[in-house]
Amino acid sequence: MAAKKISIVGSGNWGSAIARIVGQNAAAHPGQFDPEVRMWVFEEMIEGQKLTEIINTKHENVKYLPGKKFPENVVAVPDIVTACQEADILILVIPHQFLERSLTPLKGKLKPGAQGISLIKGFHIVPSGGIELISVVIKELLNIPVSVLMGANLAGEVAADKFCETTIGAVDATSDGKWLQAMFQTPNFRVVVVDDAKTVEICGALKNIVACGAGFVDGLKYGDNTKAAVIRLGLMEMIRYAEVFYPGSKLSTFFESCGVADLITTCYGGRNRRVSEAFVTSDKSIEDLEKEMLNGQRLQGPETAAEVNFVLKAKDMEDQFPLFTSVHKICVGEQKPEEFINQLRQHPEHMIQFDARL
């Protein structure tokens, strides 16, 4: 079989961290992967120089992942069509808010048989009502099959080669599992491939809502016992959401890295937690804090909470997901952070029932 050509769509903090891994693996397996890995970079000027030029000469994303070198086979490209030309595999890692705008130029221009793998966390609001999984939006836009990768993967720690795990929900785990592992796995980045892609993706989106709740608790100085309650009740709402809106999800998937591990990590170390804590302790808006604290990165939690609430409100189900609902209302100013604890005290746990799908 011909070596697979890989393109990475996105070059932020997480995109840059994953590019280091994929570039190393592509170079290490030249018979399986084309050694050159193109990375689409949204062009910016950094101290009078184009970001793509800096990456291609210094082999470092000085804005989004400073101090961590790329392998020299990772090539920054400012035009998305050129970056993805002849690609067999598209690794998609851009903020979900920019998805359609970014990917539209690729419609009808991809290599026949190309596949995607999404590292994008969030949901997409359908104008006519409801929400869709990001992988579904990508599939419809580009007419390619899309797997997903989610896990307890804080970008800075991944880039520092600290051991962690991740979960890939494959379109076809039997036929694609081995090359997916070969593309991403390293001694310090352990990959588990499962055949429950929808649940993997749902976990990656919903955990950011819970992380906002954890940040509110930190800002209110309630301590680790309260945060543990937020994590537990948040996990239960995640499982309930999957059961209601995506029947057939496997409970065991929530115990992979994409589930409980990612939830814990995000509730202690993620950007959504940090900004939500600052929201409570300052008089600044979430939007202002995002600009101030994240160096051009985007928050996923508040927007995902709004997307989920869009569906819950339409189906008159807000009271069945009080943690998700409260996080949304706090983010949009309809509820004070101090009222969040009352929602935990009154959580209708009896509405969440488990079956024997472990």
C-alpha positions as a printed Julia matrix, in Angstrom:
358×3 Matrix{Float64}:
   0.0    0.0    0.0
   1.14   3.55  -0.72
   2.29   5.64   2.22
  -0.53   7.77   3.66
  -0.08  11.54   3.39
  -1.11  13.45   6.52
  -2.34  17.04   6.78
  -3.14  18.85  10.02
  -5.88  21.47   9.87
  -5.15  23.88  12.71
  -2.08  25.12  14.58
  -3.17  26.39  17.97
  -1.92  25.07  21.3
  -3.4   21.57  20.91
  -2.86  21.41  17.16
   0.81  22.25  17.62
   1.24  19.67  20.38
  -0.28  16.93  18.24
   1.77  18.02  15.21
   4.95  17.23  17.16
   3.73  13.66  17.77
   2.4   13.05  14.27
   5.5   14.52  12.64
   7.77  12.25  14.67
   5.67   9.17  13.88
   5.41   9.98  10.16
   9.2   10.24   9.97
   9.63   7.02  11.95
   7.29   5.0    9.68
   8.17   6.1    6.12
   6.62   3.03   4.52
   3.3    3.66   6.25
   3.18   7.47   6.15
   4.57  10.13   3.82
   7.34  11.81   5.85
   6.16  15.36   5.05
   3.31  16.52   7.3
   1.66  19.74   6.19
   0.0   21.91   8.83
  -2.48  24.62   7.9
  -1.66  27.77   9.85
  -3.96  30.77  10.01
  -1.47  33.45   9.04
  -0.58  36.02  11.68
   2.17  38.6   11.99
   4.46  38.11  14.97
   6.83  41.03  15.51
   6.8   41.83  11.81
   7.28  38.27  10.59
   4.75  35.78   9.24
   3.95  32.96  11.66
   4.35  30.36   8.89
   7.85  31.64   8.14
   8.79  31.46  11.81
   7.52  27.88  12.06
   9.32  26.79   8.91
  12.64  28.36   9.88
  12.69  28.03  13.67
  10.47  24.91  13.77
   8.5   26.34  16.65
   5.06  27.89  17.07
   6.26  30.85  19.09
   2.73  32.13  19.77
   0.74  29.04  20.73
   3.39  26.54  21.88
   6.59  28.46  22.64
   9.7   26.54  23.6
   8.66  23.25  21.98
  10.29  22.32  18.68
   8.53  20.7   15.73
  10.22  17.94  13.75
  11.61  19.48  10.56
   9.21  17.41   8.42
   6.25  19.45   9.75
   5.68  22.21   7.2
   3.46  25.24   7.89
   1.2   26.26   4.99
  -1.0   29.41   5.05
  -3.5   28.21   2.4
  -5.83  25.45   3.57
  -6.37  23.96   0.09
  -2.63  23.71  -0.52
  -2.09  22.27   2.95
  -4.6   19.48   2.32
  -3.72  18.75  -1.31
  -3.41  14.99  -1.94
  -3.9   14.24   1.78
  -5.12  10.77   2.71
  -5.68  11.77   6.33
  -6.92  15.12   7.63
  -6.36  15.75  11.34
  -8.83  18.5   12.22
  -8.03  20.6   15.28
  -9.53  24.09  15.06
 -12.03  25.91  17.31
 -15.48  24.55  16.51
 -16.8   28.1   16.15
 -14.71  28.49  12.96
 -15.39  25.06  11.49
 -17.65  25.81   8.52
 -15.82  29.0    7.57
 -12.47  27.22   7.61
 -13.44  23.99   5.85
 -15.71  25.35   3.09
 -12.76  26.02   0.71
 -11.97  22.27   0.81
 -15.34  21.14  -0.54
 -14.87  19.03  -3.66
 -11.08  19.41  -3.57
  -9.99  16.47  -1.43
  -8.35  13.3   -2.65
 -10.82  10.43  -3.25
 -10.76   8.07  -0.28
  -9.51  10.69   2.18
 -10.44  10.25   5.84
 -10.73  12.69   8.71
 -10.03  12.48  12.41
 -11.46  15.23  14.57
  -9.82  16.54  17.73
 -12.44  19.3   17.97
 -14.52  19.56  21.12
 -18.0   21.04  21.08
 -21.32  20.86  19.24
 -22.73  22.63  16.22
 -26.06  24.46  16.41
 -28.33  23.63  13.5
 -30.14  26.79  12.3
 -33.42  24.89  11.97
 -33.16  23.64  15.56
 -31.08  21.2   17.6
 -27.37  20.42  17.6
 -25.09  18.09  15.66
 -21.84  16.37  16.46
 -18.81  18.1   14.96
 -17.83  14.87  13.2
 -21.21  14.84  11.45
 -20.74  18.43  10.29
 -17.28  17.6    8.92
 -18.61  14.51   7.16
 -21.42  16.49   5.54
 -19.14  19.38   4.54
 -16.31  17.3    3.07
 -18.0   13.98   2.26
 -15.37  11.94   4.14
 -15.61   9.42   7.02
 -14.56  10.98  10.33
 -13.12   9.33  13.45
 -12.53  11.27  16.69
  -9.71  11.59  19.25
 -10.46  12.79  22.78
  -8.75  12.31  26.13
  -7.1   13.71  29.22
  -4.6   15.58  27.08
  -3.65  19.03  28.34
  -1.59  20.34  25.45
   1.31  21.67  27.52
   1.81  18.33  29.24
   1.56  16.41  25.96
   4.14  18.74  24.43
   6.4   18.19  27.45
   6.25  14.42  26.78
   4.58  13.62  30.08
   2.79  10.27  30.06
  -0.92  10.37  29.27
  -3.63   8.38  27.52
  -6.1    9.22  24.79
  -9.09   7.55  23.17
  -9.83   7.25  19.46
 -13.39   6.53  18.45
 -12.87   4.96  15.03
 -15.32   4.77  12.16
 -14.07   1.2   11.71
 -11.84   0.11  14.59
 -11.09  -3.25  12.94
  -9.68  -1.88   9.68
  -8.38   1.5   10.89
  -7.21   0.8   14.43
  -3.61  -0.16  13.65
  -2.71   2.8   11.45
  -4.52   5.21  13.79
  -2.41   3.94  16.66
   0.75   4.11  14.58
   0.03   7.74  13.67
  -0.5    8.95  17.25
   0.98   6.53  19.77
   4.32   7.14  21.49
   5.8    5.72  24.7
   4.26   8.7   26.54
   1.02   9.08  24.54
  -0.93   5.84  24.91
  -3.76   5.33  22.42
  -6.82   3.13  22.93
  -9.08   2.63  19.9
 -12.79   1.92  20.46
 -15.77   1.53  18.14
 -18.02   4.01  19.99
 -17.1    7.24  18.22
 -20.24   9.17  19.14
 -19.76   8.65  22.87
 -16.06   9.55  22.65
 -17.02  12.82  20.99
 -19.87  13.56  23.39
 -17.49  13.2   26.34
 -15.04  15.62  24.77
 -17.73  18.27  24.41
 -19.71  17.92  27.63
 -16.77  17.76  30.04
 -16.02  21.43  29.32
 -19.4   22.44  30.75
 -18.61  20.57  33.97
 -15.16  22.22  34.06
 -16.83  25.63  34.16
 -18.78  24.45  37.19
 -15.54  23.3   38.82
 -14.06  26.74  38.17
 -17.04  28.44  39.81
 -16.5   26.25  42.88
 -12.81  27.19  42.98
 -13.69  30.86  42.69
 -16.18  30.53  45.54
 -13.52  28.76  47.7
 -15.72  25.76  48.42
 -12.86  23.26  48.3
 -12.14  19.84  46.88
 -15.11  18.01  48.44
 -17.5   20.29  46.59
 -15.5   19.99  43.39
 -15.68  16.21  43.69
 -19.47  16.49  43.86
 -19.45  18.67  40.73
 -17.34  16.08  38.9
 -19.56  13.17  39.98
 -22.86  14.88  39.22
 -21.43  16.26  36.0
 -20.4   12.78  34.89
 -23.9   11.52  35.62
 -25.4   14.28  33.49
 -22.96  13.43  30.69
 -24.08   9.81  30.77
 -27.74  10.79  30.96
 -27.34  13.15  28.0
 -25.83  10.37  25.91
 -28.6    7.98  26.9
 -31.35  10.44  25.98
 -29.98  11.98  22.78
 -27.59   9.3   21.46
 -29.08   5.92  22.4
 -26.77   2.97  22.02
 -23.76   4.62  23.65
 -21.59   2.28  25.69
 -21.25   2.99  29.39
 -17.73   1.53  29.31
 -16.59   4.38  27.05
 -17.09   6.84  29.9
 -14.32   5.0   31.77
 -11.8    5.48  28.97
  -9.49   8.49  28.87
 -12.06  10.46  26.89
 -14.53  10.13  29.77
 -13.78  10.25  33.47
 -10.03  10.9   33.02
 -10.54  13.9   30.73
 -13.27  15.2   33.03
 -11.02  15.11  36.11
  -8.07  16.66  34.28
 -10.16  19.48  32.83
 -11.8   20.23  36.18
  -8.39  20.7   37.79
  -6.14  22.05  35.06
  -8.03  23.19  31.95
  -8.59  26.66  30.53
 -12.37  26.48  31.12
 -11.78  25.94  34.83
  -9.21  28.75  35.06
 -11.34  31.34  33.29
 -14.47  30.35  35.23
 -12.61  30.77  38.52
 -11.44  34.23  37.41
 -15.01  35.08  36.4
 -16.1   34.56  40.01
 -13.19  36.39  41.61
 -13.15  39.41  39.29
 -15.72  41.82  37.91
 -14.8   40.98  34.31
 -16.91  39.22  31.69
 -16.04  35.77  30.37
 -15.35  37.32  26.96
 -12.86  39.81  28.43
 -11.16  37.12  30.5
 -10.84  34.88  27.45
  -8.99  37.64  25.6
  -6.87  38.48  28.62
  -5.9   34.97  29.75
  -5.81  32.7   26.7
  -3.41  34.31  24.2
  -5.79  33.95  21.26
  -7.2   30.54  22.24
 -10.95  30.03  22.6
 -13.06  28.68  25.46
 -15.27  25.71  24.68
 -17.29  25.43  27.91
 -19.6   28.48  27.78
 -20.44  27.99  24.1
 -21.03  24.26  24.54
 -23.27  24.99  27.53
 -25.27  27.38  25.34
 -25.53  24.8   22.56
 -26.72  22.1   24.96
 -29.15  24.46  26.63
 -30.6   25.3   23.22
 -31.74  21.67  22.98
 -32.74  21.2   26.61
 -34.9   24.31  26.62
 -36.6   23.35  23.36
 -37.49  19.95  24.83
 -38.45  21.33  28.25
 -35.71  19.27  29.9
 -33.64  21.91  31.69
 -34.74  20.62  35.1
 -33.38  17.15  34.24
 -29.88  18.58  33.7
 -29.57  21.19  36.49
 -25.76  21.34  36.47
 -25.56  21.95  32.71
 -28.41  24.44  32.95
 -26.94  26.35  35.88
 -23.52  26.66  34.21
 -25.18  28.14  31.12
 -27.26  30.61  33.13
 -24.21  31.79  35.09
 -22.2   32.25  31.9
 -24.89  34.44  30.31
 -25.64  36.41  33.5
 -29.05  34.9   34.27
 -27.83  33.42  37.55
 -25.2   34.41  40.09
 -22.31  32.03  40.69
 -23.3   31.84  44.36
 -26.53  30.1   43.32
 -24.62  27.23  41.71
 -24.33  25.28  44.97
 -28.1   25.3   45.4
 -28.4   23.42  42.13
 -26.06  20.76  43.47
 -28.02  20.44  46.69
 -31.25  19.91  44.76
 -29.85  17.63  42.06
 -32.56  15.1   40.98
 -30.24  12.11  41.0
 -33.17   9.7   40.78
 -33.64  10.75  37.14
 -30.31   9.19  36.18
 -30.45   5.42  35.98
 -27.77   3.03  34.82
 -28.17  -0.26  33.0
 -25.88  -3.26  32.66
 -23.9   -2.07  29.63
 -20.47  -2.07  31.3
